[in-house]
CSV table of C-alpha atoms and ligand atoms in Angstrom, one decimal:
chain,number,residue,atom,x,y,z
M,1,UNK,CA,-8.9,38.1,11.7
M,2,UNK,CA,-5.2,37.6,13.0
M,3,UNK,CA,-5.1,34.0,13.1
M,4,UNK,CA,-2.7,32.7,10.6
M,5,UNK,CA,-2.3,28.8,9.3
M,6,UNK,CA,1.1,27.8,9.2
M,7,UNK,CA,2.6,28.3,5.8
M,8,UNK,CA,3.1,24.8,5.3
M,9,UNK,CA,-0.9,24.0,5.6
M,10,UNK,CA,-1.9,27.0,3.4
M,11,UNK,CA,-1.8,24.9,0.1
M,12,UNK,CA,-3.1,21.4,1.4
M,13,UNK,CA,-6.0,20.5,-0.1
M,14,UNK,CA,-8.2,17.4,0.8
M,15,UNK,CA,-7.6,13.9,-1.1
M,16,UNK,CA,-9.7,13.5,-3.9
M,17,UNK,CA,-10.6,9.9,-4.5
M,18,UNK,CA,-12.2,9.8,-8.5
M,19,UNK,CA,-15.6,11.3,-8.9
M,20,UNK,CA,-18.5,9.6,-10.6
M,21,UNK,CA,-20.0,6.0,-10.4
M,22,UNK,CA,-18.3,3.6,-13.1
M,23,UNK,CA,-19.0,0.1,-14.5
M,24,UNK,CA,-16.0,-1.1,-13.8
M,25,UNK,CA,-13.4,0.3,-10.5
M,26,UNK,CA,-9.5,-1.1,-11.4
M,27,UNK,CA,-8.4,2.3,-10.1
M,28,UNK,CA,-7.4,1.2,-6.2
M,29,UNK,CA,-5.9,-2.3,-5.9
M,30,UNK,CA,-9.0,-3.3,-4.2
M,31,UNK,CA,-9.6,-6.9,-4.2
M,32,UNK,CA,-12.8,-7.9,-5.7
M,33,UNK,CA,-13.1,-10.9,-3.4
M,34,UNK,CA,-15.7,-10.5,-0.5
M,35,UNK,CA,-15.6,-12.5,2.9
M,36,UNK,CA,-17.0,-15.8,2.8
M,37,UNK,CA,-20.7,-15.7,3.4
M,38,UNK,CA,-20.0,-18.5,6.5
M,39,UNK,CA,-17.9,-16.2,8.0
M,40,UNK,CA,-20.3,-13.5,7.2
M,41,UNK,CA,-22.7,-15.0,9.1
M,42,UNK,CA,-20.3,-15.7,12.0
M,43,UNK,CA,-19.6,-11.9,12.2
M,44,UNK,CA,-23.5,-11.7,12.6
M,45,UNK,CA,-23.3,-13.6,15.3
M,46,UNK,CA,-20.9,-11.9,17.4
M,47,UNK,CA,-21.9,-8.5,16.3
M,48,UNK,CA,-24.9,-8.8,18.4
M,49,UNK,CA,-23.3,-9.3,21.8
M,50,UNK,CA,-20.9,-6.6,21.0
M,51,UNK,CA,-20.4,-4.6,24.2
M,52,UNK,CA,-21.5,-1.5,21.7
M,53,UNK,CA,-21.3,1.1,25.2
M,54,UNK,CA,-17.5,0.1,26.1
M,55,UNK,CA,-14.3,1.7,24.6
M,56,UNK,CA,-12.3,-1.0,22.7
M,57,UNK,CA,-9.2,-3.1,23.5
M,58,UNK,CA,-6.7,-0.3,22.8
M,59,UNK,CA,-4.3,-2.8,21.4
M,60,UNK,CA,-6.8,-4.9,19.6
M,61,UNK,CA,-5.5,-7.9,20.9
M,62,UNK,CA,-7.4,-10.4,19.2
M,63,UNK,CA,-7.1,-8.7,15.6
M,64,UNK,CA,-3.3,-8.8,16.4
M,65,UNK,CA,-3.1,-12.8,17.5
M,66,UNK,CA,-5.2,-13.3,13.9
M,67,UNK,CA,-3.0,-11.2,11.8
M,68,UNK,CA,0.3,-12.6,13.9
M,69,UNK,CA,-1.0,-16.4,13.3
M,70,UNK,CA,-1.6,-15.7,9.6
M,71,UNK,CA,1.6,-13.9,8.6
M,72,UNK,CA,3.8,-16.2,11.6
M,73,UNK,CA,5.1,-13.5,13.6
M,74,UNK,CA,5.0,-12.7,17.5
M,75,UNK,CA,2.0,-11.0,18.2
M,76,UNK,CA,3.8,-8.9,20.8
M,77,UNK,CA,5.6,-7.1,17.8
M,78,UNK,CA,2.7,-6.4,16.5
M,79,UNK,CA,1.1,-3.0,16.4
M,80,UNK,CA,-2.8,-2.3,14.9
M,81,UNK,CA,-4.1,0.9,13.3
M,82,UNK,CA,-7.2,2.5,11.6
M,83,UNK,CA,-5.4,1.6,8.2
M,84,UNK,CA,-1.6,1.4,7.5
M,85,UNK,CA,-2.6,4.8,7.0
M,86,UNK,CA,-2.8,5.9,10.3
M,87,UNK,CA,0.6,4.3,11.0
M,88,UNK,CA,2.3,6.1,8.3
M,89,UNK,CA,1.0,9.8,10.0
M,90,UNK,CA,2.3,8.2,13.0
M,91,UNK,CA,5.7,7.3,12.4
M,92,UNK,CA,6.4,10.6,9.9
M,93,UNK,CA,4.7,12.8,12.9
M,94,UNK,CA,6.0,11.0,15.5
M,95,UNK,CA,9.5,9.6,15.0
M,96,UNK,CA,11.3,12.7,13.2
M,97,UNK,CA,12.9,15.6,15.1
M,98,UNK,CA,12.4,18.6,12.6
M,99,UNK,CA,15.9,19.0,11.8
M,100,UNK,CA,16.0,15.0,10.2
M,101,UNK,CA,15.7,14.4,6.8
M,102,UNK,CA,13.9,11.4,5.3
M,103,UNK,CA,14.1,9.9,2.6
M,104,UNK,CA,11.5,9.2,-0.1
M,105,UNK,CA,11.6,7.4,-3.6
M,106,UNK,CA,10.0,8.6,-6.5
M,107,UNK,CA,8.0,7.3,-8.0
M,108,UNK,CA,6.5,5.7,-4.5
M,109,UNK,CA,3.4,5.8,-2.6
M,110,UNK,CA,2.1,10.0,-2.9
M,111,UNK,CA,0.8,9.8,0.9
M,112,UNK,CA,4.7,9.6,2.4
M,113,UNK,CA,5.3,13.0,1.3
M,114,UNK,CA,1.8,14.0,2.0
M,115,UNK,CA,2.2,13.1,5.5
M,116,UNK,CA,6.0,14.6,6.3
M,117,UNK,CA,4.9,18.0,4.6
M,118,UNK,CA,2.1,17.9,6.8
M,119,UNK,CA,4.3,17.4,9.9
M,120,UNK,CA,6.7,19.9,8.7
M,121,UNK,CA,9.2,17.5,8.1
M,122,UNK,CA,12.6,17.5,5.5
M,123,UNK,CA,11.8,15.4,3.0
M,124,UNK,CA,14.5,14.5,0.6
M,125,UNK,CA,13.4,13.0,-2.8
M,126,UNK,CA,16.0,9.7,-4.1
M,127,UNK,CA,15.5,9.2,-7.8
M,128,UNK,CA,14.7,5.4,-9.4
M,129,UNK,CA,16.7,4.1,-12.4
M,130,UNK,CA,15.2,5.4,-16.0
M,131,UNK,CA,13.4,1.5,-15.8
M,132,UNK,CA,11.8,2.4,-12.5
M,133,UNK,CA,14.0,0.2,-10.0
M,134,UNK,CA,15.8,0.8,-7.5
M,135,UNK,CA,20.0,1.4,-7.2
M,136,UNK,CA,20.4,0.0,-3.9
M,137,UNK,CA,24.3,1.0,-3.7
M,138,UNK,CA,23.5,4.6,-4.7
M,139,UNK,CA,20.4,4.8,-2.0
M,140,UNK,CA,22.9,3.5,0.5
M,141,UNK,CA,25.3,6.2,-0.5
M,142,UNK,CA,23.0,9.0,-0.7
M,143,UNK,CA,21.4,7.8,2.7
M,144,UNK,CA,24.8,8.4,4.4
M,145,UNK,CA,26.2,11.0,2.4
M,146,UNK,CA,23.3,13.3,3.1
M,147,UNK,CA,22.6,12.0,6.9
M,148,UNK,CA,19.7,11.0,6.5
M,149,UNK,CA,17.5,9.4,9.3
M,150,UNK,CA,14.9,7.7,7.9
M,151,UNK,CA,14.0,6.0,4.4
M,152,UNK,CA,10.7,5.0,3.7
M,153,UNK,CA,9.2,3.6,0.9
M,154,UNK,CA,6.9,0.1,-0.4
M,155,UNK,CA,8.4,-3.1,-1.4
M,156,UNK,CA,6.5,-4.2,-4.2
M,157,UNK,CA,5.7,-0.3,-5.2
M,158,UNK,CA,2.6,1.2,-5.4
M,159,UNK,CA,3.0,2.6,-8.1
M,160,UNK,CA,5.4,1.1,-10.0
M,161,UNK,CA,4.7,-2.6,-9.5
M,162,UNK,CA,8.0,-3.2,-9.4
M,163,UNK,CA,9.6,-5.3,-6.6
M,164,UNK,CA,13.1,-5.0,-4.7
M,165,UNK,CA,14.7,-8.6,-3.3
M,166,UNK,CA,14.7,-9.6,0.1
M,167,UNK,CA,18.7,-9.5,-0.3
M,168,UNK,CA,18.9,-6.3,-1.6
M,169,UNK,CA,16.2,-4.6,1.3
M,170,UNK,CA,18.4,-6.3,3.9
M,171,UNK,CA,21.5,-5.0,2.5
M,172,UNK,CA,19.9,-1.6,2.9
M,173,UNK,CA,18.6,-2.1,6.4
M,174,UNK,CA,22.3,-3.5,7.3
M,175,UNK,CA,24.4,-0.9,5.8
M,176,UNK,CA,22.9,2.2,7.0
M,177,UNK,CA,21.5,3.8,10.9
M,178,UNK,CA,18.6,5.4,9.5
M,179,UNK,CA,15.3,3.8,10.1
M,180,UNK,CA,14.3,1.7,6.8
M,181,UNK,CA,10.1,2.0,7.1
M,182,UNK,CA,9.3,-1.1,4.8
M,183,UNK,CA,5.7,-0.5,3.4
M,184,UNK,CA,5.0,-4.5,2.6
M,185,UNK,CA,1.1,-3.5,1.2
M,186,UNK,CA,2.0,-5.9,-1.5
M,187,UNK,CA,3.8,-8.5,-0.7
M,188,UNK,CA,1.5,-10.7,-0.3
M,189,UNK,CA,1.6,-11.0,-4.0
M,190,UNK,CA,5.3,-11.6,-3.8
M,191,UNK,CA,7.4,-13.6,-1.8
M,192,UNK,CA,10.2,-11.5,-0.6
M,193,UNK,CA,8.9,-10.3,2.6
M,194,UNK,CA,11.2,-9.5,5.4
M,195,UNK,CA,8.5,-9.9,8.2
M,196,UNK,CA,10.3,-13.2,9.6
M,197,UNK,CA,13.4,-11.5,10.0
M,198,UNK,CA,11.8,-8.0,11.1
M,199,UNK,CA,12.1,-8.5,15.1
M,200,UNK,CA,16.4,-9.2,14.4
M,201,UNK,CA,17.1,-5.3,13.5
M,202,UNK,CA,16.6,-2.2,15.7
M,203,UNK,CA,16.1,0.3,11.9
M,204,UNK,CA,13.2,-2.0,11.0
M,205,UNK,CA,9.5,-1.5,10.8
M,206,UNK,CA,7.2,-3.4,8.0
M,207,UNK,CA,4.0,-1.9,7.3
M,208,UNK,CA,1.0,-4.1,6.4
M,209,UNK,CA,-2.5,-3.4,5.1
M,210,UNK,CA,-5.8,-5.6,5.1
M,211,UNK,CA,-7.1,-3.6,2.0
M,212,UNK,CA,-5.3,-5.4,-0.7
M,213,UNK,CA,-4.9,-8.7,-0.7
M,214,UNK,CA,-6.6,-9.5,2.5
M,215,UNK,CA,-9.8,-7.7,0.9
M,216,UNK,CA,-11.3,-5.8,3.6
M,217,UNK,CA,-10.2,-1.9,2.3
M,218,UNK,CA,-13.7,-1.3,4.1
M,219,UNK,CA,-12.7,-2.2,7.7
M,220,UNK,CA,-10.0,0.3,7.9
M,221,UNK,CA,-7.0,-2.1,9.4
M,222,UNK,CA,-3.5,-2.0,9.2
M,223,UNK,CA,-0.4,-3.2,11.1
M,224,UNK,CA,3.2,-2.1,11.9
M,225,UNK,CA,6.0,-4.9,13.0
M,226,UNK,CA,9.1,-4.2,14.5
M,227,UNK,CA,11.4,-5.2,17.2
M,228,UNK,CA,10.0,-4.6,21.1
M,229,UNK,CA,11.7,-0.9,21.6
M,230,UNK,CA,10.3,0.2,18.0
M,231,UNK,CA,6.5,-1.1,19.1
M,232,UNK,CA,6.6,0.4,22.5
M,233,UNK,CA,7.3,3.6,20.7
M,234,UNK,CA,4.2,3.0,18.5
M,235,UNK,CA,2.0,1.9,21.6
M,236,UNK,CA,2.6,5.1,23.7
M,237,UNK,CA,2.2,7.4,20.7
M,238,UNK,CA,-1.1,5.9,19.0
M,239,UNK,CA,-4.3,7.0,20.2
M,240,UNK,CA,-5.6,5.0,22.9
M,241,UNK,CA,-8.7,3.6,21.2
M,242,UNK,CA,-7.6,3.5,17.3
M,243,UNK,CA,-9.3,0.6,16.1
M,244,UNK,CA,-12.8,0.3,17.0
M,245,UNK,CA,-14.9,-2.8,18.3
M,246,UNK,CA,-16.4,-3.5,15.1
M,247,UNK,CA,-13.3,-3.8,13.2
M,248,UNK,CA,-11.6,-5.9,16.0
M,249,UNK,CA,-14.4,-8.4,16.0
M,250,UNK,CA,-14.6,-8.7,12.0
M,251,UNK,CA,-10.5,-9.0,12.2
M,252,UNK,CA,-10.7,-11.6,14.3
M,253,UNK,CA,-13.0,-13.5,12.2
M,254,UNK,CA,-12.0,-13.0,8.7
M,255,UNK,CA,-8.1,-12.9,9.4
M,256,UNK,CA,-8.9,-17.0,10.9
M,257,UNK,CA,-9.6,-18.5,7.9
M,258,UNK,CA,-6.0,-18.7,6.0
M,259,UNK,CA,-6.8,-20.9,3.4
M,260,UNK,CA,-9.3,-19.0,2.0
M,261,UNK,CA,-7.2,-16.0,1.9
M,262,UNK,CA,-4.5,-17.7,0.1
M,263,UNK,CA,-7.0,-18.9,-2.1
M,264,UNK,CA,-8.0,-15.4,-2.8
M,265,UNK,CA,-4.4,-14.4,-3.1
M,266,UNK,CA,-3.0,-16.9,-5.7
M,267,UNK,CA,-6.0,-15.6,-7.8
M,268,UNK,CA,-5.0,-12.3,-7.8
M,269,UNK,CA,-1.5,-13.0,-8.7
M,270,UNK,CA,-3.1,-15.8,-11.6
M,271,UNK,CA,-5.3,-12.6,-13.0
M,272,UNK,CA,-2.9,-9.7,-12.5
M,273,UNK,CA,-0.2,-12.1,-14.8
M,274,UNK,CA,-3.2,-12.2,-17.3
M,275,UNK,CA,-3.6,-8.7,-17.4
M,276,UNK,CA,-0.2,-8.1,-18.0
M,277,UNK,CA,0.0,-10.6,-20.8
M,278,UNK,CA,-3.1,-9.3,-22.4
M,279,UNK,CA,-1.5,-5.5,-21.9
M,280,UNK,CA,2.0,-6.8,-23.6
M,281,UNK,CA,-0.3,-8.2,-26.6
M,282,UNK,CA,-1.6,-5.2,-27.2
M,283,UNK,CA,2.2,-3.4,-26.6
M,284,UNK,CA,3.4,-5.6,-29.7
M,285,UNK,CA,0.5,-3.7,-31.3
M,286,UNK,CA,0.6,-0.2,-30.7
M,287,UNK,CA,3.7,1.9,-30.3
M,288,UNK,CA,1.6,4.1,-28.0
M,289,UNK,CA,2.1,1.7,-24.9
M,290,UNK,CA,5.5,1.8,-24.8
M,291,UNK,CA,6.9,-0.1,-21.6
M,292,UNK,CA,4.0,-2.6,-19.6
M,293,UNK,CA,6.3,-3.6,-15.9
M,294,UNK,CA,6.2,-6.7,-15.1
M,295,UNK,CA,4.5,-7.2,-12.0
M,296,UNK,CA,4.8,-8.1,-8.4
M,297,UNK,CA,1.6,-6.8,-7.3
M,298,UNK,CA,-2.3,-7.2,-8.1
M,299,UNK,CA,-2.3,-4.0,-10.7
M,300,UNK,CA,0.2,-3.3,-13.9
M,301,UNK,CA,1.9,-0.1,-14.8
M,302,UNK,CA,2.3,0.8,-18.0
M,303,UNK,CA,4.3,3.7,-19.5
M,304,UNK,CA,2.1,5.8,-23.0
M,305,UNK,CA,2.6,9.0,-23.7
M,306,UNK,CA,-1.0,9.1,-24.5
M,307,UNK,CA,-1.9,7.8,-21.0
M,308,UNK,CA,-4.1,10.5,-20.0
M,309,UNK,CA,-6.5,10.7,-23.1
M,310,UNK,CA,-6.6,6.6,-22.7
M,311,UNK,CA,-7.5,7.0,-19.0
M,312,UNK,CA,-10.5,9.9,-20.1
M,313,UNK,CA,-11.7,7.3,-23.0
M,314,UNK,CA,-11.6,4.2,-20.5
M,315,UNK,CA,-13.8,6.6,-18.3
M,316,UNK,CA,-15.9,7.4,-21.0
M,317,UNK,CA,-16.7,4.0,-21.4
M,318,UNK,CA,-17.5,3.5,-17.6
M,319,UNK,CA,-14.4,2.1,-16.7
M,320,UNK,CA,-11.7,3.3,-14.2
M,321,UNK,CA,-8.0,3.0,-14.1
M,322,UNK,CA,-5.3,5.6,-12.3
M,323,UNK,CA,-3.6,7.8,-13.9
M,324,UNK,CA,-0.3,9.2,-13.5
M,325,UNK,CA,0.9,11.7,-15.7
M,326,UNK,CA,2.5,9.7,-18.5
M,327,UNK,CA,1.8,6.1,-16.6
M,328,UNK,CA,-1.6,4.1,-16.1
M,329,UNK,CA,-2.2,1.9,-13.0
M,330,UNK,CA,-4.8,-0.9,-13.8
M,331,UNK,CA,-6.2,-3.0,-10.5
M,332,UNK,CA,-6.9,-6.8,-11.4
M,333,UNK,CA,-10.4,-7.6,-11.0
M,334,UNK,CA,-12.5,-10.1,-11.3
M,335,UNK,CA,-11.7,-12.0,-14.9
M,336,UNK,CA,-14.8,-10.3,-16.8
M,337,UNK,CA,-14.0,-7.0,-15.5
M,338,UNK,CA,-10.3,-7.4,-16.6
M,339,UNK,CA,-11.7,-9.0,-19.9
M,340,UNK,CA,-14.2,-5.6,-20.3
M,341,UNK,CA,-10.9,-3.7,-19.7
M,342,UNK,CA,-8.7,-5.0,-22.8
M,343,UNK,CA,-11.6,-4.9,-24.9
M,344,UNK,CA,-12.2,-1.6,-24.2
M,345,UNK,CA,-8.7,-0.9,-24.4
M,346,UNK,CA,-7.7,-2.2,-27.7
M,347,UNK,CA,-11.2,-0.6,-28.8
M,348,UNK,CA,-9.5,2.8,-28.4
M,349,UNK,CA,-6.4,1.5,-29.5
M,350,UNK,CA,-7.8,-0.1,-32.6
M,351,UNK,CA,-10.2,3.3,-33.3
M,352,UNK,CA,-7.2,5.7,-32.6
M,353,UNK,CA,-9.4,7.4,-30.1
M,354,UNK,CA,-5.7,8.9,-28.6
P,401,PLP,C1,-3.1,1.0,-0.2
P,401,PLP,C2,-1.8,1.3,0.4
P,401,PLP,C3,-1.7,1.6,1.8
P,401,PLP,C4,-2.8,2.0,2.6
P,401,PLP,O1,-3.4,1.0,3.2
P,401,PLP,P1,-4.6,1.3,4.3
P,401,PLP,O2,-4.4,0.2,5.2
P,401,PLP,O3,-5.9,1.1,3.5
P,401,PLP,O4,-4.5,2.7,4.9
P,401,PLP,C5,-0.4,1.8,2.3
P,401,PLP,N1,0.7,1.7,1.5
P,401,PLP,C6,0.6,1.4,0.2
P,401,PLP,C7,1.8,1.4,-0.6
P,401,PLP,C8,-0.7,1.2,-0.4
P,401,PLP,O5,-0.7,1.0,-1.7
């Protein structure tokens, strides 16, 4: 055999969701809310007379309208994919001549990186503050000091928590050439999104996903906004046919019913800001949970040096969080699944399990 991978794919290895069937899932920012059963039923409906033999509207023009109408942008900035997933492979495989470097924080989102290695792309690593935030003079310095072309990181973090302002993200997209990929997955929990402003700047694209807040992780939906020369790049580049008919049609359904969403929404934020009081409770406690973040998102970081032998003796007892090395990631769900959480947490706490 003569045929050799490039070096770069030798060592990739699949991604490995967690094994195992548990009680209770806080380990992916899910929301527990499910659509409606009216709308449900609507989706029934319309499923039927689905023209099942036909390729799909390749730009998902009525999932677009929905998701414009909901977050009050133009729908002709608007740009839909199999996940914001999808649109992060694009733009790092896409956008980048090999030479560019980009710019990723860490701790961010692992699937950045993932996806520039992948593409063979330079990927150059910006450090956060010892408390997890962001510098945003010393990004803007180290952006032009090291010409870079593109930054791209998530505003609230996954996983951090941990949100930037709307003045201090502007100041960044102002003050530098590079591209600034916003990754707004969260900021429906927060309210310092720049998606009203996004069409104004030719660095600018936001990055939105219906699998946290909007619920609907199942569908496989995502979005990209930017300005009209930015989209037409996306268009021309995506495959023709990314979102199929069946997640067009339930978009277009379950993206129409705003209040229930925000409904859903102010829920999570209500729970997740229990969670973390119940976590700082138990921080005036037990020296081993040594910084909870405040958050800005529908999970909590917390910072123990112990976190991996709490994370195997919250799976002992059936229960899921995320891990990461010396840091735990805890999804709000429903109130007695967040309730089952502390108990079991200050049950190991309390036992000195770790
Ligand atoms: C969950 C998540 C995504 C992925 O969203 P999909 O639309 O499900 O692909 C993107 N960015 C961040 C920061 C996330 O946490």
């Amino acid at each position: 055999m003569s045929y050799q991978l490039p070096k770069r794919l030798q060592t990739l290895v699949p991604y490995q969701p967690i094994e195992g069937d548990y009680r209770i899932r806080l380990d992916a920012n899910e929301s527990f809310f499910t659509p409606t059963p009216k709308s449900l039923e609507e989706v029934k409906n319309q499923i039927s007379t689905i023209p099942y033999h036909r390729y799909p509207d390749p730009y998902a023009t009525g999932a677009c309208q929905a998701f414009a109408d909901y977050h009050q942008v133009p729908a002709s900035n608007v740009v839909a994919a199999n996940g914001s997933d999808e649109l992060i492979g694009l733009l790092c495989g896409v956008f980048f001549d090999d030479t560019d470097q980009i710019a990723v924080f860490e701790q961010d989102f692992s699937m950045y990186r993932v996806y520039l290695e992948t593409y063979g792309k330079r990927c150059v690593t910006l450090p956060k503050c010892a408390d997890l935030t962001i510098d945003i003079e010393k990004t803007i310095e180290a952006i032009q000091a090291q010409n870079i072309s593109a930054i791209i990181f998530s505003n609230p973090c996954n996983p951090t928590s941990i949100g930037m302002t709307r003045a201090d993200v502007l100041h960044l997209v102002k003050s530098v050439d590079a591209l600034v990929i916003l990754d707004e997955a969260y900021m429906d929990f927060w309210n310092q999104s720049l998606l009203d402003v996004v069409t104004e700047y030719d660095n600018l694209v936001i990055l939105k996903t219906c699998s946290k807040a909007i619920g609907l992780a199942g569908i496989r939906l995502g979005f990209a906004i930017a300005n009209d020369r930015l989209i037409r790049v996306l268009r021309a580049a995506k495959a023709p046919y990314n979102v199929n008919i069946l997640t067009q049609c339930y978009a277009e359904i379950l993206l129409s019913d705003p209040d229930y969403l925000n409904r859903c929404t102010t829920a999570l934020v209500q729970g997740t800001a229990s969670l973390y009081q119940s976590l700082v409770v138990l921080q005036d406690q037990y020296d081993v949970i040594e910084t909870v973040y405040k958050p800005c998102t529908n999970f909590v970081y917390l910072k123990s040096s112990q976190a991996t032998a709490i994370h195997t003796a919250l799976l002992e007892k059936s229960i899921a969080v995320r891990c990461f090395k010396e840091y735990l990631r805890i999804s709000c769900g429903s109130p007695v699944e967040n309730a089952a959480f502390i108990t079991a947490l200050s049950d190991i706490l309390k036992e000195g399990l770790v």
